[in-house]
Tab-separated table of N, CA and C in Angstrom:
chain	number	residue	atom	x	y	z
A	25	MET	N	-73.751	-16.899	39.671
A	25	MET	CA	-73.630	-15.609	38.990
A	25	MET	C	-72.565	-14.778	39.704
A	26	PRO	N	-71.545	-14.310	38.987
A	26	PRO	CA	-70.452	-13.579	39.644
A	26	PRO	C	-70.793	-12.107	39.879
A	27	LEU	N	-71.703	-11.832	40.811
A	27	LEU	CA	-72.019	-10.449	41.135
A	27	LEU	C	-71.042	-9.956	42.190
A	28	ALA	N	-70.565	-8.757	42.001
A	28	ALA	CA	-69.549	-8.198	42.883
A	28	ALA	C	-70.180	-7.363	43.990
A	29	THR	N	-69.382	-7.124	45.007
A	29	THR	CA	-69.769	-6.266	46.127
A	29	THR	C	-68.749	-5.140	46.255
A	30	ALA	N	-69.046	-4.204	47.133
A	30	ALA	CA	-68.087	-3.128	47.417
A	30	ALA	C	-66.781	-3.712	47.943
A	31	ASP	N	-66.849	-4.803	48.706
A	31	ASP	CA	-65.622	-5.443	49.207
A	31	ASP	C	-64.776	-5.981	48.054
A	32	ASP	N	-65.427	-6.534	47.029
A	32	ASP	CA	-64.676	-7.006	45.863
A	32	ASP	C	-63.919	-5.848	45.215
A	33	VAL	N	-64.574	-4.714	45.103
A	33	VAL	CA	-63.931	-3.530	44.516
A	33	VAL	C	-62.798	-3.060	45.425
A	34	ARG	N	-63.053	-2.988	46.727
A	34	ARG	CA	-62.045	-2.536	47.692
A	34	ARG	C	-60.786	-3.395	47.629
A	35	ASN	N	-60.949	-4.693	47.445
A	35	ASN	CA	-59.819	-5.622	47.450
A	35	ASN	C	-59.189	-5.837	46.075
A	36	ALA	N	-59.810	-5.307	45.037
A	36	ALA	CA	-59.324	-5.514	43.671
A	36	ALA	C	-58.046	-4.721	43.419
A	37	ARG	N	-57.180	-5.271	42.617
A	37	ARG	CA	-55.982	-4.571	42.167
A	37	ARG	C	-56.073	-4.240	40.676
A	38	ARG	N	-57.044	-4.855	39.993
A	38	ARG	CA	-57.264	-4.591	38.560
A	38	ARG	C	-58.775	-4.449	38.348
A	39	ILE	N	-59.198	-3.244	37.988
A	39	ILE	CA	-60.618	-2.928	37.848
A	39	ILE	C	-60.894	-2.435	36.436
A	40	LEU	N	-61.899	-3.034	35.818
A	40	LEU	CA	-62.378	-2.566	34.521
A	40	LEU	C	-63.706	-1.871	34.743
A	41	VAL	N	-63.789	-0.603	34.347
A	41	VAL	CA	-65.049	0.136	34.360
A	41	VAL	C	-65.623	0.016	32.957
A	42	HIS	N	-66.908	-0.269	32.882
A	42	HIS	CA	-67.550	-0.389	31.578
A	42	HIS	C	-68.873	0.357	31.617
A	43	GLY	N	-69.276	0.903	30.495
A	43	GLY	CA	-70.546	1.614	30.424
A	43	GLY	C	-70.734	2.176	29.037
A	44	VAL	N	-71.881	2.776	28.839
A	44	VAL	CA	-72.190	3.362	27.539
A	44	VAL	C	-71.485	4.704	27.408
A	45	THR	N	-71.401	5.197	26.205
A	45	THR	CA	-70.800	6.494	25.941
A	45	THR	C	-71.578	7.567	26.702
A	46	GLY	N	-70.867	8.356	27.490
A	46	GLY	CA	-71.488	9.423	28.256
A	46	GLY	C	-71.878	9.037	29.669
A	47	SER	N	-71.624	7.799	30.060
A	47	SER	CA	-72.053	7.366	31.397
A	47	SER	C	-71.127	7.864	32.507
A	48	GLY	N	-69.939	8.288	32.167
A	48	GLY	CA	-69.011	8.787	33.186
A	48	GLY	C	-67.927	7.790	33.544
A	49	LYS	N	-67.548	6.954	32.590
A	49	LYS	CA	-66.546	5.911	32.843
A	49	LYS	C	-65.204	6.489	33.271
A	50	SER	N	-64.737	7.504	32.587
A	50	SER	CA	-63.430	8.081	32.920
A	50	SER	C	-63.452	8.715	34.301
A	51	THR	N	-64.503	9.447	34.607
A	51	THR	CA	-64.636	10.064	35.921
A	51	THR	C	-64.677	8.991	37.007
A	52	ALA	N	-65.440	7.929	36.765
A	52	ALA	CA	-65.533	6.833	37.736
A	52	ALA	C	-64.180	6.153	37.906
A	53	ALA	N	-63.487	5.899	36.798
A	53	ALA	CA	-62.185	5.234	36.867
A	53	ALA	C	-61.182	6.084	37.641
A	54	LEU	N	-61.159	7.378	37.384
A	54	LEU	CA	-60.245	8.265	38.104
A	54	LEU	C	-60.577	8.296	39.600
A	55	ALA	N	-61.858	8.303	39.929
A	55	ALA	CA	-62.260	8.309	41.338
A	55	ALA	C	-61.877	6.994	42.012
A	56	LEU	N	-62.127	5.872	41.348
A	56	LEU	CA	-61.754	4.571	41.909
A	56	LEU	C	-60.242	4.467	42.083
A	57	GLY	N	-59.512	4.852	41.053
A	57	GLY	CA	-58.055	4.812	41.138
A	57	GLY	C	-57.533	5.681	42.266
A	58	GLY	N	-58.119	6.872	42.425
A	58	GLY	CA	-57.706	7.768	43.487
A	58	GLY	C	-57.984	7.203	44.872
A	59	ARG	N	-59.158	6.621	45.028
A	59	ARG	CA	-59.520	6.056	46.344
A	59	ARG	C	-58.683	4.834	46.695
A	60	LEU	N	-58.340	4.042	45.696
A	60	LEU	CA	-57.654	2.772	45.949
A	60	LEU	C	-56.150	2.833	45.696
A	61	GLY	N	-55.656	3.982	45.238
A	61	GLY	CA	-54.229	4.118	44.973
A	61	GLY	C	-53.766	3.295	43.789
A	62	LEU	N	-54.615	3.186	42.776
A	62	LEU	CA	-54.297	2.384	41.587
A	62	LEU	C	-54.069	3.293	40.386
A	63	PRO	N	-53.129	2.925	39.504
A	63	PRO	CA	-52.946	3.705	38.280
A	63	PRO	C	-54.156	3.553	37.355
A	64	VAL	N	-54.492	4.627	36.661
A	64	VAL	CA	-55.670	4.655	35.801
A	64	VAL	C	-55.234	4.790	34.348
A	65	HIS	N	-55.855	3.979	33.497
A	65	HIS	CA	-55.628	4.050	32.046
A	65	HIS	C	-56.917	4.514	31.393
A	66	LEU	N	-56.886	5.708	30.807
A	66	LEU	CA	-58.029	6.238	30.072
A	66	LEU	C	-57.858	5.819	28.615
A	67	ALA	N	-58.721	4.956	28.166
A	67	ALA	CA	-58.542	4.294	26.871
A	67	ALA	C	-58.441	5.270	25.702
A	68	ASP	N	-59.297	6.294	25.682
A	68	ASP	CA	-59.248	7.228	24.551
A	68	ASP	C	-57.873	7.879	24.437
A	69	ASP	N	-57.301	8.275	25.578
A	69	ASP	CA	-55.993	8.931	25.587
A	69	ASP	C	-54.846	7.945	25.404
A	70	ALA	N	-54.888	6.868	26.183
A	70	ALA	CA	-53.751	5.951	26.225
A	70	ALA	C	-53.659	5.035	25.014
A	71	PHE	N	-54.796	4.670	24.452
A	71	PHE	CA	-54.784	3.644	23.401
A	71	PHE	C	-55.488	4.064	22.116
A	72	GLY	N	-56.514	4.898	22.217
A	72	GLY	CA	-57.411	5.103	21.089
A	72	GLY	C	-57.077	6.196	20.108
A	73	TRP	N	-56.908	7.428	20.602
A	73	TRP	CA	-56.831	8.565	19.697
A	73	TRP	C	-55.471	9.238	19.731
A	74	LEU	N	-54.997	9.571	18.543
A	74	LEU	CA	-53.786	10.352	18.365
A	74	LEU	C	-54.186	11.796	18.066
A	75	PRO	N	-53.264	12.736	18.119
A	75	PRO	CA	-53.602	14.117	17.752
A	75	PRO	C	-54.213	14.182	16.357
A	76	GLY	N	-55.125	15.140	16.184
A	76	GLY	CA	-55.819	15.298	14.910
A	76	GLY	C	-56.991	14.333	14.759
A	77	TRP	N	-57.434	13.751	15.869
A	77	TRP	CA	-58.522	12.764	15.873
A	77	TRP	C	-58.228	11.592	14.949
A	78	VAL	N	-56.967	11.197	14.890
A	78	VAL	CA	-56.573	10.017	14.123
A	78	VAL	C	-56.657	8.817	15.062
A	79	GLN	N	-57.422	7.824	14.652
A	79	GLN	CA	-57.520	6.636	15.493
A	79	GLN	C	-56.252	5.803	15.339
A	80	ARG	N	-55.720	5.405	16.476
A	80	ARG	CA	-54.509	4.593	16.489
A	80	ARG	C	-54.786	3.271	15.779
A	81	PRO	N	-53.846	2.738	14.999
A	81	PRO	CA	-54.043	1.441	14.351
A	81	PRO	C	-54.316	0.344	15.388
A	82	ALA	N	-55.160	-0.602	15.019
A	82	ALA	CA	-55.614	-1.651	15.942
A	82	ALA	C	-54.458	-2.438	16.547
A	83	ASP	N	-53.438	-2.750	15.760
A	83	ASP	CA	-52.318	-3.526	16.307
A	83	ASP	C	-51.555	-2.739	17.372
A	84	GLU	N	-51.429	-1.423	17.182
A	84	GLU	CA	-50.785	-0.580	18.191
A	84	GLU	C	-51.649	-0.489	19.442
A	85	MET	N	-52.972	-0.325	19.240
A	85	MET	CA	-53.892	-0.289	20.386
A	85	MET	C	-53.746	-1.546	21.221
A	86	ARG	N	-53.757	-2.686	20.550
A	86	ARG	CA	-53.665	-3.972	21.250
A	86	ARG	C	-52.348	-4.101	22.005
A	87	ALA	N	-51.256	-3.687	21.384
A	87	ALA	CA	-49.949	-3.792	22.035
A	87	ALA	C	-49.889	-2.906	23.284
A	88	LEU	N	-50.372	-1.679	23.175
A	88	LEU	CA	-50.363	-0.768	24.321
A	88	LEU	C	-51.284	-1.275	25.432
A	89	ALA	N	-52.479	-1.733	25.055
A	89	ALA	CA	-53.425	-2.243	26.060
A	89	ALA	C	-52.888	-3.518	26.712
A	90	ALA	N	-52.252	-4.375	25.939
A	90	ALA	CA	-51.687	-5.613	26.494
A	90	ALA	C	-50.615	-5.297	27.527
A	91	ALA	N	-49.774	-4.329	27.219
A	91	ALA	CA	-48.718	-3.956	28.163
A	91	ALA	C	-49.321	-3.398	29.451
A	92	ALA	N	-50.334	-2.551	29.319
A	92	ALA	CA	-50.971	-1.985	30.505
A	92	ALA	C	-51.703	-3.060	31.309
A	93	ALA	N	-52.396	-3.956	30.622
A	93	ALA	CA	-53.154	-5.022	31.300
A	93	ALA	C	-52.237	-6.028	31.985
A	94	ALA	N	-51.004	-6.138	31.523
A	94	ALA	CA	-50.049	-7.068	32.134
A	94	ALA	C	-49.520	-6.557	33.476
A	95	GLU	N	-49.712	-5.278	33.744
A	95	GLU	CA	-49.260	-4.707	35.014
A	95	GLU	C	-50.065	-5.309	36.168
A	96	PRO	N	-49.512	-5.314	37.378
A	96	PRO	CA	-50.213	-5.933	38.507
A	96	PRO	C	-51.381	-5.113	39.050
A	97	GLU	N	-51.397	-3.814	38.780
A	97	GLU	CA	-52.446	-2.951	39.310
A	97	GLU	C	-52.879	-1.961	38.253
A	98	TRP	N	-54.197	-1.758	38.150
A	98	TRP	CA	-54.722	-0.769	37.217
A	98	TRP	C	-56.231	-0.616	37.353
A	99	VAL	N	-56.692	0.513	36.809
A	99	VAL	CA	-58.103	0.738	36.537
A	99	VAL	C	-58.162	1.178	35.078
A	100	PHE	N	-58.929	0.469	34.275
A	100	PHE	CA	-59.201	0.868	32.893
A	100	PHE	C	-60.578	1.523	32.883
A	101	ASP	N	-60.723	2.628	32.164
A	101	ASP	CA	-62.030	3.277	32.101
A	101	ASP	C	-62.936	2.651	31.052
A	102	THR	N	-62.415	1.748	30.283
A	102	THR	CA	-63.182	0.937	29.341
A	102	THR	C	-62.192	0.023	28.643
A	103	ALA	N	-62.723	-0.899	27.894
A	103	ALA	CA	-61.877	-1.740	27.047
A	103	ALA	C	-62.572	-1.829	25.694
A	104	TYR	N	-61.999	-1.150	24.715
A	104	TYR	CA	-62.558	-1.202	23.364
A	104	TYR	C	-62.673	-2.664	22.923
A	105	SER	N	-63.578	-2.940	22.026
A	105	SER	CA	-63.706	-4.309	21.511
A	105	SER	C	-62.405	-4.759	20.852
A	106	THR	N	-61.612	-3.814	20.374
A	106	THR	CA	-60.322	-4.118	19.744
A	106	THR	C	-59.373	-4.850	20.693
A	107	PHE	N	-59.458	-4.526	21.986
A	107	PHE	CA	-58.532	-5.138	22.946
A	107	PHE	C	-59.224	-5.662	24.202
A	108	ARG	N	-60.535	-5.754	24.181
A	108	ARG	CA	-61.277	-6.219	25.363
A	108	ARG	C	-60.832	-7.594	25.818
A	109	ASP	N	-60.509	-8.463	24.866
A	109	ASP	CA	-60.090	-9.830	25.203
A	109	ASP	C	-58.774	-9.869	25.972
A	110	LEU	N	-58.024	-8.788	25.954
A	110	LEU	CA	-56.757	-8.710	26.676
A	110	LEU	C	-56.936	-8.152	28.088
A	111	VAL	N	-57.987	-7.378	28.295
A	111	VAL	CA	-58.187	-6.670	29.562
A	111	VAL	C	-59.205	-7.392	30.445
A	112	GLU	N	-60.358	-7.694	29.904
A	112	GLU	CA	-61.461	-8.238	30.709
A	112	GLU	C	-61.083	-9.493	31.483
A	113	PRO	N	-60.392	-10.475	30.896
A	113	PRO	CA	-60.061	-11.667	31.676
A	113	PRO	C	-59.081	-11.413	32.825
A	114	ARG	N	-58.289	-10.335	32.728
A	114	ARG	CA	-57.310	-10.031	33.781
A	114	ARG	C	-57.897	-9.198	34.914
A	115	ALA	N	-59.106	-8.666	34.712
A	115	ALA	CA	-59.723	-7.833	35.739
A	115	ALA	C	-60.086	-8.671	36.956
A	116	ASP	N	-59.877	-8.096	38.138
A	116	ASP	CA	-60.341	-8.721	39.378
A	116	ASP	C	-61.829	-8.478	39.568
A	117	VAL	N	-62.291	-7.346	39.060
A	117	VAL	CA	-63.702	-6.972	39.171
A	117	VAL	C	-64.043	-6.010	38.030
A	118	ILE	N	-65.300	-6.053	37.610
A	118	ILE	CA	-65.809	-5.125	36.595
A	118	ILE	C	-66.885	-4.278	37.253
A	119	VAL	N	-66.767	-2.963	37.093
A	119	VAL	CA	-67.783	-2.036	37.573
A	119	VAL	C	-68.526	-1.534	36.343
A	120	GLY	N	-69.803	-1.908	36.226
A	120	GLY	CA	-70.613	-1.519	35.084
A	120	GLY	C	-71.505	-0.341	35.425
A	121	LEU	N	-71.392	0.731	34.656
A	121	LEU	CA	-72.264	1.894	34.828
A	121	LEU	C	-73.461	1.682	33.910
A	122	ASP	N	-74.469	1.018	34.435
A	122	ASP	CA	-75.645	0.604	33.667
A	122	ASP	C	-76.768	1.623	33.857
A	123	TYR	N	-76.494	2.842	33.426
A	123	TYR	CA	-77.418	3.946	33.617
A	123	TYR	C	-78.410	4.011	32.455
A	124	PRO	N	-79.568	4.639	32.689
A	124	PRO	CA	-80.545	4.775	31.602
A	124	PRO	C	-80.028	5.701	30.494
A	125	ARG	N	-80.564	5.490	29.302
A	125	ARG	CA	-80.123	6.285	28.145
A	125	ARG	C	-80.282	7.779	28.393
A	126	TRP	N	-81.414	8.204	28.933
A	126	TRP	CA	-81.645	9.637	29.105
A	126	TRP	C	-80.542	10.276	29.938
A	127	LEU	N	-80.034	9.553	30.926
A	127	LEU	CA	-78.990	10.091	31.791
A	127	LEU	C	-77.659	10.191	31.046
A	128	SER	N	-77.247	9.106	30.420
A	128	SER	CA	-75.954	9.124	29.727
A	128	SER	C	-75.975	10.071	28.533
A	129	LEU	N	-77.086	10.111	27.801
A	129	LEU	CA	-77.180	11.013	26.657
A	129	LEU	C	-77.176	12.472	27.117
A	130	GLY	N	-77.893	12.772	28.188
A	130	GLY	CA	-77.888	14.134	28.716
A	130	GLY	C	-76.495	14.568	29.151
A	131	ARG	N	-75.799	13.666	29.854
A	131	ARG	CA	-74.425	13.969	30.268
A	131	ARG	C	-73.536	14.199	29.052
A	132	LEU	N	-73.681	13.342	28.051
A	132	LEU	CA	-72.850	13.442	26.855
A	132	LEU	C	-73.106	14.755	26.124
A	133	LEU	N	-74.358	15.132	25.977
A	133	LEU	CA	-74.674	16.395	25.304
A	133	LEU	C	-74.095	17.586	26.061
A	134	ARG	N	-74.293	17.621	27.392
A	134	ARG	CA	-73.753	18.737	28.185
A	134	ARG	C	-72.232	18.796	28.085
A	135	ARG	N	-71.589	17.641	28.222
A	135	ARG	CA	-70.130	17.592	28.177
A	135	ARG	C	-69.613	18.051	26.814
A	136	THR	N	-70.250	17.570	25.754
A	136	THR	CA	-69.788	17.903	24.402
A	136	THR	C	-69.966	19.384	24.097
A	137	VAL	N	-71.125	19.938	24.426
A	137	VAL	CA	-71.360	21.367	24.188
A	137	VAL	C	-70.375	22.200	25.015
A	138	HIS	N	-70.133	21.802	26.261
A	138	HIS	CA	-69.155	22.517	27.095
A	138	HIS	C	-67.768	22.482	26.451
A	139	ARG	N	-67.370	21.317	25.985
A	139	ARG	CA	-66.035	21.194	25.378
A	139	ARG	C	-65.925	21.988	24.088
A	140	ILE	N	-66.998	22.051	23.328
A	140	ILE	CA	-66.982	22.861	22.104
A	140	ILE	C	-66.849	24.335	22.463
A	141	ALA	N	-67.638	24.763	23.429
A	141	ALA	CA	-67.632	26.180	23.815
A	141	ALA	C	-66.298	26.614	24.404
A	142	THR	N	-65.684	25.759	25.196
A	142	THR	CA	-64.438	26.133	25.870
A	142	THR	C	-63.192	25.708	25.105
A	143	GLN	N	-63.366	24.853	24.101
A	143	GLN	CA	-62.238	24.274	23.368
A	143	GLN	C	-61.288	23.535	24.305
A	144	GLU	N	-61.862	22.956	25.347
A	144	GLU	CA	-61.110	22.146	26.300
A	144	GLU	C	-60.482	20.959	25.571
A	145	PRO	N	-59.157	20.796	25.663
A	145	PRO	CA	-58.529	19.673	24.969
A	145	PRO	C	-58.879	18.332	25.625
A	146	VAL	N	-59.123	17.341	24.790
A	146	VAL	CA	-59.397	15.969	25.225
A	146	VAL	C	-58.618	15.028	24.323
A	147	CYS	N	-58.427	13.824	24.755
A	147	CYS	CA	-57.822	12.788	23.897
A	147	CYS	C	-56.570	13.276	23.186
A	148	ASN	N	-55.504	13.460	23.946
A	148	ASN	CA	-54.214	13.847	23.381
A	148	ASN	C	-54.231	15.192	22.663
A	149	GLY	N	-54.911	16.149	23.277
A	149	GLY	CA	-54.905	17.512	22.748
A	149	GLY	C	-55.959	17.803	21.708
A	150	ASN	N	-56.766	16.831	21.345
A	150	ASN	CA	-57.835	17.071	20.377
A	150	ASN	C	-58.916	17.940	20.995
A	151	THR	N	-59.636	18.648	20.148
A	151	THR	CA	-60.770	19.442	20.607
A	151	THR	C	-62.003	19.066	19.789
A	152	GLU	N	-63.154	19.298	20.391
A	152	GLU	CA	-64.411	19.000	19.709
A	152	GLU	C	-64.915	20.284	19.056
A	153	ASP	N	-65.691	20.130	17.974
A	153	ASP	CA	-66.246	21.306	17.309
A	153	ASP	C	-67.657	21.005	16.811
A	154	TRP	N	-68.352	22.077	16.407
A	154	TRP	CA	-69.747	21.942	15.980
A	154	TRP	C	-69.878	21.044	14.757
A	155	ARG	N	-68.933	21.135	13.833
A	155	ARG	CA	-69.007	20.315	12.618
A	155	ARG	C	-68.965	18.831	12.978
A	156	ALA	N	-68.071	18.463	13.887
A	156	ALA	CA	-67.979	17.061	14.302
A	156	ALA	C	-69.244	16.625	15.044
A	157	LEU	N	-69.837	17.549	15.787
A	157	LEU	CA	-71.036	17.208	16.555
A	157	LEU	C	-72.184	16.778	15.649
A	158	VAL	N	-72.286	17.353	14.459
A	158	VAL	CA	-73.405	17.029	13.563
A	158	VAL	C	-73.003	16.077	12.432
A	159	SER	N	-71.781	15.578	12.474
A	159	SER	CA	-71.338	14.655	11.419
A	159	SER	C	-71.841	13.240	11.692
A	160	LYS	N	-71.696	12.365	10.691
A	160	LYS	CA	-72.139	10.976	10.883
A	160	LYS	C	-71.181	10.203	11.791
A	161	GLU	N	-70.008	10.767	12.097
A	161	GLU	CA	-69.081	10.169	13.063
A	161	GLU	C	-69.176	10.840	14.437
A	162	SER	N	-70.214	11.616	14.643
A	162	SER	CA	-70.408	12.341	15.892
A	162	SER	C	-70.432	11.406	17.093
A	163	ILE	N	-69.947	11.915	18.214
A	163	ILE	CA	-69.992	11.169	19.471
A	163	ILE	C	-71.445	10.886	19.865
A	164	ILE	N	-72.358	11.756	19.470
A	164	ILE	CA	-73.786	11.554	19.766
A	164	ILE	C	-74.321	10.400	18.914
A	165	VAL	N	-73.961	10.374	17.656
A	165	VAL	CA	-74.358	9.252	16.785
A	165	VAL	C	-73.761	7.959	17.335
A	166	TRP	N	-72.501	8.011	17.769
A	166	TRP	CA	-71.850	6.815	18.339
A	166	TRP	C	-72.611	6.320	19.575
A	167	HIS	N	-73.100	7.245	20.385
A	167	HIS	CA	-73.893	6.862	21.555
A	167	HIS	C	-75.088	6.010	21.119
A	168	PHE	N	-75.799	6.459	20.102
A	168	PHE	CA	-76.978	5.712	19.644
A	168	PHE	C	-76.594	4.380	18.998
A	169	ARG	N	-75.503	4.367	18.269
A	169	ARG	CA	-75.057	3.115	17.621
A	169	ARG	C	-74.586	2.069	18.623
A	170	SER	N	-73.977	2.510	19.710
A	170	SER	CA	-73.308	1.570	20.609
A	170	SER	C	-74.045	1.297	21.919
A	171	PHE	N	-75.073	2.057	22.228
A	171	PHE	CA	-75.734	1.956	23.530
A	171	PHE	C	-76.194	0.528	23.835
A	172	ALA	N	-77.007	-0.043	22.977
A	172	ALA	CA	-77.574	-1.374	23.250
A	172	ALA	C	-76.472	-2.427	23.357
A	173	ARG	N	-75.484	-2.342	22.484
A	173	ARG	CA	-74.394	-3.330	22.490
A	173	ARG	C	-73.590	-3.262	23.785
A	174	LYS	N	-73.230	-2.057	24.211
A	174	LYS	CA	-72.438	-1.911	25.439
A	174	LYS	C	-73.235	-2.356	26.660
A	175	ARG	N	-74.506	-2.041	26.688
A	175	ARG	CA	-75.352	-2.457	27.806
A	175	ARG	C	-75.500	-3.979	27.813
A	176	THR	N	-75.656	-4.574	26.653
A	176	THR	CA	-75.774	-6.033	26.557
A	176	THR	C	-74.513	-6.716	27.058
A	177	VAL	N	-73.356	-6.178	26.729
A	177	VAL	CA	-72.084	-6.748	27.185
A	177	VAL	C	-72.024	-6.739	28.712
A	178	MET	N	-72.346	-5.600	29.326
A	178	MET	CA	-72.314	-5.505	30.789
A	178	MET	C	-73.236	-6.526	31.435
A	179	ARG	N	-74.435	-6.594	30.923
A	179	ARG	CA	-75.433	-7.489	31.521
A	179	ARG	C	-75.084	-8.954	31.284
A	180	ALA	N	-74.476	-9.250	30.147
A	180	ALA	CA	-74.043	-10.632	29.880
A	180	ALA	C	-72.921	-11.031	30.826
A	181	TRP	N	-71.980	-10.122	31.070
A	181	TRP	CA	-70.908	-10.411	32.027
A	181	TRP	C	-71.496	-10.702	33.402
A	182	ALA	N	-72.486	-9.906	33.800
A	182	ALA	CA	-73.082	-10.076	35.128
A	182	ALA	C	-73.855	-11.391	35.239
A	183	ALA	N	-74.355	-11.902	34.132
A	183	ALA	CA	-75.191	-13.106	34.150
A	183	ALA	C	-74.407	-14.405	33.988
A	184	ARG	N	-73.171	-14.318	33.545
A	184	ARG	CA	-72.425	-15.551	33.277
A	184	ARG	C	-71.897	-16.174	34.565
A	185	PRO	N	-71.702	-17.475	34.543
A	185	PRO	CA	-71.238	-18.154	35.754
A	185	PRO	C	-69.733	-18.047	35.992
A	186	GLU	N	-68.965	-17.630	35.007
A	186	GLU	CA	-67.510	-17.542	35.165
A	186	GLU	C	-67.048	-16.125	34.835
A	187	GLY	N	-65.782	-15.890	35.054
A	187	GLY	CA	-65.209	-14.579	34.751
A	187	GLY	C	-65.175	-13.693	35.977
A	188	PRO	N	-64.631	-12.492	35.818
A	188	PRO	CA	-64.539	-11.568	36.943
A	188	PRO	C	-65.934	-11.211	37.458
A	189	PRO	N	-66.071	-11.009	38.772
A	189	PRO	CA	-67.364	-10.579	39.289
A	189	PRO	C	-67.705	-9.182	38.789
A	190	VAL	N	-68.994	-8.916	38.652
A	190	VAL	CA	-69.473	-7.664	38.074
A	190	VAL	C	-70.371	-6.942	39.069
A	191	LEU	N	-70.111	-5.666	39.258
A	191	LEU	CA	-70.963	-4.808	40.068
A	191	LEU	C	-71.660	-3.845	39.118
A	192	LEU	N	-72.962	-4.068	38.888
A	192	LEU	CA	-73.737	-3.175	38.026
A	192	LEU	C	-74.325	-2.056	38.868
A	193	LEU	N	-74.019	-0.841	38.493
A	193	LEU	CA	-74.541	0.342	39.172
A	193	LEU	C	-75.601	0.961	38.274
A	194	ARG	N	-76.795	1.150	38.809
A	194	ARG	CA	-77.934	1.617	37.999
A	194	ARG	C	-78.124	3.131	38.032
A	195	ARG	N	-77.555	3.785	39.042
A	195	ARG	CA	-77.730	5.229	39.198
A	195	ARG	C	-76.415	5.846	39.673
A	196	PRO	N	-76.185	7.111	39.362
A	196	PRO	CA	-74.969	7.770	39.850
A	196	PRO	C	-74.845	7.710	41.372
A	197	ARG	N	-75.935	7.745	42.095
A	197	ARG	CA	-75.839	7.673	43.559
A	197	ARG	C	-75.308	6.320	44.015
A	198	ASP	N	-75.493	5.261	43.202
A	198	ASP	CA	-74.893	3.965	43.529
A	198	ASP	C	-73.368	4.058	43.466
A	199	LEU	N	-72.863	4.768	42.462
A	199	LEU	CA	-71.421	4.987	42.372
A	199	LEU	C	-70.945	5.842	43.542
A	200	ASP	N	-71.702	6.882	43.877
A	200	ASP	CA	-71.330	7.728	45.017
A	200	ASP	C	-71.241	6.903	46.294
A	201	ARG	N	-72.196	6.007	46.510
A	201	ARG	CA	-72.175	5.149	47.709
A	201	ARG	C	-70.963	4.231	47.700
A	202	LEU	N	-70.673	3.659	46.523
A	202	LEU	CA	-69.501	2.794	46.407
A	202	LEU	C	-68.240	3.566	46.762
A	203	LEU	N	-68.064	4.735	46.179
A	203	LEU	CA	-66.880	5.538	46.438
A	203	LEU	C	-66.791	5.923	47.919
A	204	SER	N	-67.908	6.282	48.515
A	204	SER	CA	-67.911	6.626	49.953
A	204	SER	C	-67.493	5.444	50.800
A	205	SER	N	-67.925	4.255	50.400
A	205	SER	CA	-67.587	3.053	51.186
A	205	SER	C	-66.100	2.698	51.078
A	206	LEU	N	-65.442	3.239	50.065
A	206	LEU	CA	-64.016	2.941	49.871
A	206	LEU	C	-63.133	3.876	50.689
A	207	GLY	N	-63.736	4.883	51.308
A	207	GLY	CA	-62.971	5.801	52.157
A	207	GLY	C	-62.422	6.977	51.414
């Protein structure tokens, strides 16, 4: 079973962070990149969303992700299913934020309400609003639709005999310990 250690993360030059919506993937990726001196690719900004909440066409997403994944060093904060096959095999290590639903959902709700209230721009200048929060395409609805699938992917990666080693973190303090160990 390819389970990773903090040393695997410390020595990695290509890290894929994976987790459910609201788990803190972007924050974790930025922290890892900062500690290790690696460039960070935030998927929503770099590959996924254009201004006006227009989703980038799949072929463009794949081309951009392929170019980024071909680089010798990086941290991806996730890999959409659209381009996961281009990123995951090139990763030296995968850091899975395998947090409980209550934690990720609570974080997502707080973050979303904060962004609505402040109109903080995200994803190439887009902003969140109350109408989007209650729509059928809401980030909260997406959390419920994708939670089990994303968690299953992480756990399957950790259980397989081949592929990049996986470090599953069950609590935010596990991530804090990992980051502290990286200096």
